[in-house]
Amino acid sequence: PYSSWARLALLRIADTNLERGKFSEAVDGYRNFLKYYPKHDQAPFARLQIGNAYFDQIPEDWWFLPPTVEKDQANIRRAIDAFRQMISIYPNSKESTVAKARIKECRHKLAAHEFYVAQFYFEREKYKGTILRSNHLLTHYPNLGLDTQALLIGAKAHIAQEEPVKAREKLSRLVEEFAETKEAKDAKLLLKTLPASPTPASPTSTGNIP
């Protein structure tokens, strides 16, 4: 029990539970290992595996099942939290490189979920919900490949709510920042349908002319 092999045995038992899909037992095993051996050279690996235990519970897309964007995203957020904690404690470890890649993948899944909900609201003419979700995606999950779609559906929701100024802002950004995309071409067509921007009134004097 006091040998170096006993410490590694705790880690390997947790690995085995993870391989067998016993995720709660695996997380408990890794946490116990870190509790008793926080300075072990395998501690970064154990922390990475906690994130992987949540990551491995994220459902995959299968043609005969509902898309994953419809499902609960809790394990994605737990995985992100675990990976971020791992990176903050061991920023220079080789495991942190894996954790960063996993975080990016998780964030893309959350962005896809936000866009799915925005589409859901738009199809049901819930335009305020569409705008809130698309704005949330643009603010919290930028540069993950869904910016153009979020801008376009947000602009369409503004048009449906008779908010041409806000629609023009999103469409103009789409044309300027993503000029080569299909969504930008659609945005150009929509811009032509909007009323012209009002010209600022010239300042006038209301006082007495000396």
Short mmCIF file of N, CA, C and O in Angstrom, two decimals, residues 12 26 46 54 61 66 69 72 112 116 137 141:
data_model
loop_
_atom_site.label_atom_id
_atom_site.label_comp_id
_atom_site.label_asym_id
_atom_site.label_seq_id
_atom_site.Cartn_x
_atom_site.Cartn_y
_atom_site.Cartn_z
N ARG A 12 -5.09 3.93 -12.38
CA ARG A 12 -5.49 2.95 -13.40
C ARG A 12 -6.90 2.43 -13.16
O ARG A 12 -7.63 2.13 -14.11
N ALA A 26 -15.35 7.06 -12.17
CA ALA A 26 -14.07 7.53 -12.71
C ALA A 26 -13.71 8.90 -12.14
O ALA A 26 -12.58 9.12 -11.68
N ALA A 46 -4.53 13.30 -14.40
CA ALA A 46 -5.76 13.01 -13.65
C ALA A 46 -6.77 14.14 -13.82
O ALA A 46 -7.97 13.88 -14.01
N TYR A 54 -16.42 13.94 -18.43
CA TYR A 54 -17.61 14.71 -18.82
C TYR A 54 -17.73 14.79 -20.34
O TYR A 54 -18.82 14.67 -20.90
N ASP A 61 -23.92 12.60 -32.70
CA ASP A 61 -25.03 12.63 -33.66
C ASP A 61 -25.12 11.30 -34.40
O ASP A 61 -24.14 10.81 -34.95
N PRO A 66 -32.39 12.02 -32.31
CA PRO A 66 -32.50 13.48 -32.39
C PRO A 66 -31.10 14.10 -32.35
O PRO A 66 -30.19 13.56 -31.72
N VAL A 69 -27.83 18.91 -30.56
CA VAL A 69 -28.15 20.29 -30.17
C VAL A 69 -29.48 20.39 -29.45
O VAL A 69 -29.76 21.38 -28.79
N ASP A 72 -29.62 18.13 -23.50
CA ASP A 72 -29.07 18.89 -22.39
C ASP A 72 -27.58 19.12 -22.60
O ASP A 72 -26.84 18.21 -22.95
N ALA A 112 -23.50 25.86 -31.50
CA ALA A 112 -24.47 25.18 -32.37
C ALA A 112 -25.81 25.05 -31.66
O ALA A 112 -26.88 25.18 -32.30
N TYR A 116 -29.33 26.62 -32.90
CA TYR A 116 -30.49 25.74 -33.05
C TYR A 116 -31.71 26.35 -32.35
O TYR A 116 -32.81 26.37 -32.91
N LEU A 137 -25.04 34.19 -28.97
CA LEU A 137 -24.04 33.43 -29.73
C LEU A 137 -22.92 34.35 -30.20
O LEU A 137 -21.73 34.03 -30.04
N TYR A 141 -19.79 33.25 -28.19
CA TYR A 141 -19.17 32.19 -28.99
C TYR A 141 -18.77 32.70 -30.38
O TYR A 141 -19.15 32.13 -31.40
#
